[in-house]
PDB file of C-alpha atoms and ligand atoms in Angstrom:
ATOM      1  CA  UNK A   1     137.472  54.743-191.538  1.00 94.00           C
ATOM      2  CA  UNK A   2     133.869  52.546-190.019  1.00 97.00           C
ATOM      3  CA  UNK A   3     132.346  54.147-186.766  1.00 98.00           C
ATOM      4  CA  UNK A   4     129.455  53.884-184.756  1.00 98.00           C
ATOM      5  CA  UNK A   5     127.732  56.857-183.117  1.00 98.00           C
ATOM      6  CA  UNK A   6     126.193  55.434-179.879  1.00 98.00           C
ATOM      7  CA  UNK A   7     124.125  58.390-177.794  1.00 98.00           C
ATOM      8  CA  UNK A   8     120.988  58.848-175.893  1.00 98.00           C
ATOM      9  CA  UNK A   9     118.650  62.108-176.350  1.00 97.00           C
ATOM     10  CA  UNK A  10     115.494  62.928-173.550  1.00 95.00           C
ATOM     11  CA  UNK A  11     114.637  66.390-175.795  1.00 95.00           C
ATOM     12  CA  UNK A  12     115.935  65.606-179.108  1.00 96.00           C
ATOM     13  CA  UNK A  13     119.470  67.766-178.530  1.00 98.00           C
ATOM     14  CA  UNK A  14     121.584  64.971-178.235  1.00 98.00           C
ATOM     15  CA  UNK A  15     120.410  63.565-181.373  1.00 98.00           C
ATOM     16  CA  UNK A  16     120.605  66.674-183.375  1.00 98.00           C
ATOM     17  CA  UNK A  17     124.309  66.377-182.398  1.00 98.00           C
ATOM     18  CA  UNK A  18     124.687  63.536-182.713  1.00 98.00           C
ATOM     19  CA  UNK A  19     123.185  63.956-186.907  1.00 98.00           C
ATOM     20  CA  UNK A  20     125.508  66.803-187.072  1.00 98.00           C
ATOM     21  CA  UNK A  21     128.173  64.703-186.725  1.00 98.00           C
ATOM     22  CA  UNK A  22     127.329  61.748-188.742  1.00 98.00           C
ATOM     23  CA  UNK A  23     127.642  64.324-191.589  1.00 98.00           C
ATOM     24  CA  UNK A  24     130.505  66.104-190.977  1.00 97.00           C
ATOM     25  CA  UNK A  25     132.634  62.725-190.199  1.00 97.00           C
ATOM     26  CA  UNK A  26     130.761  61.328-194.023  1.00 97.00           C
ATOM     27  CA  UNK A  27     132.610  64.112-194.936  1.00 96.00           C
ATOM     28  CA  UNK A  28     135.926  63.539-194.076  1.00 95.00           C
ATOM     29  CA  UNK A  29     134.780  60.193-195.646  1.00 95.00           C
ATOM     30  CA  UNK A  30     134.114  58.358-193.156  1.00 96.00           C
ATOM     31  CA  UNK A  31     131.099  55.483-192.742  1.00 97.00           C
ATOM     32  CA  UNK A  32     128.870  56.056-189.623  1.00 98.00           C
ATOM     33  CA  UNK A  33     125.872  53.915-188.047  1.00 97.00           C
ATOM     34  CA  UNK A  34     124.100  55.880-185.158  1.00 98.00           C
ATOM     35  CA  UNK A  35     122.842  53.698-183.287  1.00 98.00           C
ATOM     36  CA  UNK A  36     120.339  55.066-180.118  1.00 97.00           C
ATOM     37  CA  UNK A  37     120.365  53.716-176.679  1.00 97.00           C
ATOM     38  CA  UNK A  38     117.440  53.666-175.518  1.00 94.00           C
ATOM     39  CA  UNK A  39     116.341  51.238-178.333  1.00 94.00           C
ATOM     40  CA  UNK A  40     118.850  49.090-177.161  1.00 93.00           C
ATOM     41  CA  UNK A  41     122.647  48.401-177.019  1.00 94.00           C
ATOM     42  CA  UNK A  42     124.128  47.556-180.952  1.00 96.00           C
ATOM     43  CA  UNK A  43     127.309  45.566-181.686  1.00 95.00           C
ATOM     44  CA  UNK A  44     130.394  46.821-181.054  1.00 97.00           C
ATOM     45  CA  UNK A  45     132.497  44.686-182.827  1.00 95.00           C
ATOM     46  CA  UNK A  46     134.548  45.730-186.578  1.00 96.00           C
ATOM     47  CA  UNK A  47     133.850  49.542-186.345  1.00 97.00           C
ATOM     48  CA  UNK A  48     137.613  51.598-186.076  1.00 96.00           C
ATOM     49  CA  UNK A  49     135.625  54.445-184.406  1.00 97.00           C
ATOM     50  CA  UNK A  50     133.024  54.247-181.175  1.00 98.00           C
ATOM     51  CA  UNK A  51     131.463  57.132-180.602  1.00 98.00           C
ATOM     52  CA  UNK A  52     128.923  57.844-177.420  1.00 98.00           C
ATOM     53  CA  UNK A  53     127.203  60.739-176.444  1.00 98.00           C
ATOM     54  CA  UNK A  54     124.379  62.198-173.715  1.00 98.00           C
ATOM     55  CA  UNK A  55     122.813  64.312-172.438  1.00 98.00           C
ATOM     56  CA  UNK A  56     123.348  65.911-169.054  1.00 97.00           C
ATOM     57  CA  UNK A  57     120.561  66.103-166.144  1.00 96.00           C
ATOM     58  CA  UNK A  58     121.326  67.235-162.816  1.00 94.00           C
ATOM     59  CA  UNK A  59     124.868  66.968-163.355  1.00 96.00           C
ATOM     60  CA  UNK A  60     124.371  63.402-164.461  1.00 98.00           C
ATOM     61  CA  UNK A  61     124.314  61.400-167.890  1.00 98.00           C
ATOM     62  CA  UNK A  62     121.321  58.781-168.187  1.00 97.00           C
ATOM     63  CA  UNK A  63     121.744  55.452-166.316  1.00 95.00           C
ATOM     64  CA  UNK A  64     120.728  53.157-169.662  1.00 96.00           C
ATOM     65  CA  UNK A  65     124.725  54.728-171.141  1.00 97.00           C
ATOM     66  CA  UNK A  66     126.327  54.057-167.993  1.00 97.00           C
ATOM     67  CA  UNK A  67     125.466  51.009-168.174  1.00 96.00           C
ATOM     68  CA  UNK A  68     126.257  51.097-171.756  1.00 97.00           C
ATOM     69  CA  UNK A  69     129.833  52.132-170.575  1.00 97.00           C
ATOM     70  CA  UNK A  70     130.034  49.388-168.760  1.00 97.00           C
ATOM     71  CA  UNK A  71     129.101  46.624-170.475  1.00 97.00           C
ATOM     72  CA  UNK A  72     131.257  47.496-173.162  1.00 97.00           C
ATOM     73  CA  UNK A  73     134.055  48.557-171.247  1.00 97.00           C
ATOM     74  CA  UNK A  74     136.669  45.533-172.756  1.00 97.00           C
ATOM     75  CA  UNK A  75     135.769  46.467-176.889  1.00 97.00           C
ATOM     76  CA  UNK A  76     135.591  50.392-175.877  1.00 98.00           C
ATOM     77  CA  UNK A  77     139.072  49.994-174.815  1.00 97.00           C
ATOM     78  CA  UNK A  78     140.102  47.523-176.949  1.00 96.00           C
ATOM     79  CA  UNK A  79     138.826  49.787-179.704  1.00 96.00           C
ATOM     80  CA  UNK A  80     141.375  51.367-182.251  1.00 95.00           C
ATOM     81  CA  UNK A  81     139.147  55.055-181.996  1.00 96.00           C
ATOM     82  CA  UNK A  82     136.930  56.338-179.017  1.00 98.00           C
ATOM     83  CA  UNK A  83     135.143  59.541-178.896  1.00 98.00           C
ATOM     84  CA  UNK A  84     132.519  61.263-175.834  1.00 98.00           C
ATOM     85  CA  UNK A  85     130.536  64.116-176.207  1.00 98.00           C
ATOM     86  CA  UNK A  86     127.852  65.297-174.018  1.00 98.00           C
ATOM     87  CA  UNK A  87     125.061  68.020-174.641  1.00 98.00           C
ATOM     88  CA  UNK A  88     124.476  70.236-171.514  1.00 97.00           C
ATOM     89  CA  UNK A  89     123.736  73.786-170.820  1.00 95.00           C
ATOM     90  CA  UNK A  90     126.875  75.161-168.588  1.00 93.00           C
ATOM     91  CA  UNK A  91     130.232  74.974-170.351  1.00 94.00           C
ATOM     92  CA  UNK A  92     132.419  76.108-167.922  1.00 94.00           C
ATOM     93  CA  UNK A  93     131.017  72.401-166.111  1.00 96.00           C
ATOM     94  CA  UNK A  94     131.514  69.348-168.919  1.00 97.00           C
ATOM     95  CA  UNK A  95     134.804  68.527-167.901  1.00 97.00           C
ATOM     96  CA  UNK A  96     133.439  67.720-164.092  1.00 98.00           C
ATOM     97  CA  UNK A  97     130.237  66.319-165.933  1.00 98.00           C
ATOM     98  CA  UNK A  98     133.322  64.603-167.941  1.00 98.00           C
ATOM     99  CA  UNK A  99     134.991  63.140-164.840  1.00 98.00           C
ATOM    100  CA  UNK A 100     131.805  62.365-162.845  1.00 98.00           C
ATOM    101  CA  UNK A 101     130.018  60.303-165.450  1.00 98.00           C
ATOM    102  CA  UNK A 102     132.936  58.540-167.865  1.00 98.00           C
ATOM    103  CA  UNK A 103     135.217  55.557-166.253  1.00 97.00           C
ATOM    104  CA  UNK A 104     137.957  57.691-166.256  1.00 97.00           C
ATOM    105  CA  UNK A 105     140.318  54.644-168.324  1.00 98.00           C
ATOM    106  CA  UNK A 106     137.978  54.607-170.707  1.00 98.00           C
ATOM    107  CA  UNK A 107     138.282  58.836-171.131  1.00 98.00           C
ATOM    108  CA  UNK A 108     141.639  58.425-170.500  1.00 97.00           C
ATOM    109  CA  UNK A 109     141.886  56.013-173.456  1.00 97.00           C
ATOM    110  CA  UNK A 110     139.752  58.056-175.923  1.00 97.00           C
ATOM    111  CA  UNK A 111     141.182  60.434-178.761  1.00 96.00           C
ATOM    112  CA  UNK A 112     138.932  63.414-177.677  1.00 96.00           C
ATOM    113  CA  UNK A 113     136.329  63.739-175.251  1.00 98.00           C
ATOM    114  CA  UNK A 114     133.521  67.185-175.283  1.00 98.00           C
ATOM    115  CA  UNK A 115     130.859  68.877-175.091  1.00 98.00           C
ATOM    116  CA  UNK A 116     128.407  70.022-177.920  1.00 98.00           C
ATOM    117  CA  UNK A 117     126.340  72.711-176.239  1.00 97.00           C
ATOM    118  CA  UNK A 118     122.782  72.134-175.274  1.00 97.00           C
ATOM    119  CA  UNK A 119     119.229  73.471-175.545  1.00 96.00           C
ATOM    120  CA  UNK A 120     116.657  73.995-173.322  1.00 94.00           C
ATOM    121  CA  UNK A 121     112.675  74.566-174.858  1.00 91.00           C
ATOM    122  CA  UNK A 122     110.806  74.977-171.885  1.00 93.00           C
ATOM    123  CA  UNK A 123     108.049  73.214-174.815  1.00 93.00           C
ATOM    124  CA  UNK A 124     110.097  70.133-175.246  1.00 93.00           C
ATOM    125  CA  UNK A 125     109.314  69.150-171.529  1.00 91.00           C
ATOM    126  CA  UNK A 126     107.635  67.960-169.268  1.00 92.00           C
ATOM    127  CA  UNK A 127     106.512  67.169-164.883  1.00 94.00           C
ATOM    128  CA  UNK A 128     109.932  68.891-162.798  1.00 93.00           C
ATOM    129  CA  UNK A 129     111.442  68.156-165.637  1.00 93.00           C
ATOM    130  CA  UNK A 130     109.651  71.441-167.002  1.00 94.00           C
ATOM    131  CA  UNK A 131     109.852  73.123-163.585  1.00 94.00           C
ATOM    132  CA  UNK A 132     113.259  73.428-163.926  1.00 92.00           C
ATOM    133  CA  UNK A 133     113.706  73.894-167.250  1.00 93.00           C
ATOM    134  CA  UNK A 134     111.592  77.857-166.509  1.00 94.00           C
ATOM    135  CA  UNK A 135     113.231  78.000-164.025  1.00 93.00           C
ATOM    136  CA  UNK A 136     117.529  77.784-165.925  1.00 92.00           C
ATOM    137  CA  UNK A 137     115.137  79.813-168.711  1.00 93.00           C
ATOM    138  CA  UNK A 138     113.774  82.413-165.655  1.00 93.00           C
ATOM    139  CA  UNK A 139     116.998  83.181-163.958  1.00 93.00           C
ATOM    140  CA  UNK A 140     118.983  83.548-167.987  1.00 90.00           C
ATOM    141  CA  UNK A 141     115.886  86.297-168.157  1.00 91.00           C
ATOM    142  CA  UNK A 142     116.752  87.995-164.796  1.00 93.00           C
ATOM    143  CA  UNK A 143     120.636  88.017-165.116  1.00 91.00           C
ATOM    144  CA  UNK A 144     120.291  88.701-169.062  1.00 90.00           C
ATOM    145  CA  UNK A 145     122.243  85.994-170.895  1.00 89.00           C
ATOM    146  CA  UNK A 146     122.200  83.767-172.704  1.00 89.00           C
ATOM    147  CA  UNK A 147     120.486  80.453-173.310  1.00 91.00           C
ATOM    148  CA  UNK A 148     122.331  77.433-174.109  1.00 93.00           C
ATOM    149  CA  UNK A 149     123.143  76.017-177.256  1.00 95.00           C
ATOM    150  CA  UNK A 150     124.570  74.000-179.734  1.00 97.00           C
ATOM    151  CA  UNK A 151     127.989  75.166-180.322  1.00 97.00           C
ATOM    152  CA  UNK A 152     128.730  73.374-184.179  1.00 97.00           C
ATOM    153  CA  UNK A 153     131.707  74.819-184.040  1.00 97.00           C
ATOM    154  CA  UNK A 154     133.194  72.943-181.417  1.00 98.00           C
ATOM    155  CA  UNK A 155     131.312  69.128-183.084  1.00 98.00           C
ATOM    156  CA  UNK A 156     133.621  70.209-185.827  1.00 97.00           C
ATOM    157  CA  UNK A 157     136.756  70.080-183.756  1.00 97.00           C
ATOM    158  CA  UNK A 158     135.554  67.014-181.969  1.00 98.00           C
ATOM    159  CA  UNK A 159     135.692  65.905-186.544  1.00 97.00           C
ATOM    160  CA  UNK A 160     138.855  67.147-187.491  1.00 96.00           C
ATOM    161  CA  UNK A 161     140.516  65.695-184.097  1.00 96.00           C
ATOM    162  CA  UNK A 162     139.168  62.453-185.144  1.00 96.00           C
ATOM    163  CA  UNK A 163     139.642  62.210-188.785  1.00 93.00           C
ATOM    164  CA  UNK A 164     143.324  63.649-187.796  1.00 81.00           C
ATOM    165  CA  UNK A 165     142.718  66.975-190.830  1.00 53.00           C
ATOM    166  CA  UNK A 166     140.134  68.783-192.615  1.00 48.00           C
ATOM    167  CA  UNK A 167     136.971  68.631-194.253  1.00 43.00           C
ATOM    168  CA  UNK A 168     137.901  66.444-197.793  1.00 41.00           C
ATOM    169  CA  UNK A 169     135.006  68.677-199.547  1.00 44.00           C
ATOM    170  CA  UNK A 170     136.840  72.321-198.593  1.00 41.00           C
ATOM    171  CA  UNK A 171     140.210  70.681-199.668  1.00 35.00           C
TER     172      UNK A 171
HETATM  173  C1  FMN B   1     115.330  69.318-166.123  1.00 74.55           C
HETATM  174  C2  FMN B   1     116.757  69.517-166.294  1.00 74.55           C
HETATM  175  C3  FMN B   1     117.562  69.075-166.107  1.00 74.55           C
HETATM  176  C4  FMN B   1     119.726  69.482-166.158  1.00 74.55           C
HETATM  177  N1  FMN B   1     120.251  69.357-165.428  1.00 74.55           N
HETATM  178  C5  FMN B   1     121.490  69.963-166.475  1.00 74.55           C
HETATM  179  C6  FMN B   1     122.716  70.135-165.580  1.00 74.55           C
HETATM  180  O1  FMN B   1     122.940  69.500-164.590  1.00 74.55           O
HETATM  181  N2  FMN B   1     124.647  70.351-166.290  1.00 74.55           N
HETATM  182  C7  FMN B   1     123.803  70.889-167.667  1.00 74.55           C
HETATM  183  O2  FMN B   1     124.915  71.581-168.605  1.00 74.55           O
HETATM  184  N3  FMN B   1     122.576  71.246-168.449  1.00 74.55           N
HETATM  185  C8  FMN B   1     121.504  70.694-167.766  1.00 74.55           C
HETATM  186  N4  FMN B   1     120.648  70.478-167.511  1.00 74.55           N
HETATM  187  C9  FMN B   1     120.660  70.687-169.751  1.00 74.55           C
HETATM  188  C10 FMN B   1     120.792  70.001-170.654  1.00 74.55           C
HETATM  189  O3  FMN B   1     121.645  69.110-170.320  1.00 74.55           O
HETATM  190  C11 FMN B   1     120.006  70.462-172.164  1.00 74.55           C
HETATM  191  O4  FMN B   1     118.652  70.869-172.364  1.00 74.55           O
HETATM  192  C12 FMN B   1     120.636  69.361-173.712  1.00 74.55           C
HETATM  193  O5  FMN B   1     120.311  69.691-174.728  1.00 74.55           O
HETATM  194  C13 FMN B   1     119.702  68.503-173.182  1.00 74.55           C
HETATM  195  O6  FMN B   1     120.151  67.578-173.827  1.00 74.55           O
HETATM  196  P1  FMN B   1     118.722  66.413-174.230  1.00 74.55           P
HETATM  197  O7  FMN B   1     117.260  67.419-175.790  1.00 74.55           O
HETATM  198  O8  FMN B   1     120.059  65.709-175.609  1.00 74.55           O
HETATM  199  O9  FMN B   1     118.073  65.694-173.841  1.00 74.55           O
HETATM  200  C14 FMN B   1     119.425  70.489-167.818  1.00 74.55           C
HETATM  201  C15 FMN B   1     117.885  70.449-167.846  1.00 74.55           C
HETATM  202  C16 FMN B   1     116.725  70.060-167.624  1.00 74.55           C
HETATM  203  C17 FMN B   1     115.348  70.078-168.217  1.00 74.55           C
END
């Protein structure tokens, strides 16, 4: 399976998840190209599978990702397999964030759409984002909650769904 992973990442977590997914899909025999949408829109022709991943800030995915989904609508709808993932701090809101940010017809035509968790590191943020990240961290401490983290098991399940089975190396 020839597969394209398109992603955007503000502080590196979505890029990290794209890389974890790439390795998992490669282990299952897929041939992967990864493209950072911040560097421009990749060609979509010639892939059996196109995956789009985005980080969430204030309930929204980046505008470049939205523009990519709009511009690539027809190619995405005509691609054999499509899938979407988000990186975010609040997993309970994953479905709502997906529905509010990704065109419904693309979600309905996709093989899977999921949340891969997220990370909030104050030191990677600047300005307002840093202020928000500090607030989030303080709230987590105050309520003795846990900081968000990348959910590798979600990435594993996503890879399994896309490849229709488990890691070939494990068989
Ligand atoms: C300013 C700011 C706003 C955020 N807003 C949300 C949000 O609305 N919903 C959510 O689930 N996570 C939110 N997050 C958490 C990010 O989605 C999380 O840090 C994610 O891993 C970022 O991915 P990236 O490193 O690829 O940019 C926010 C984080 C920051 C710093």
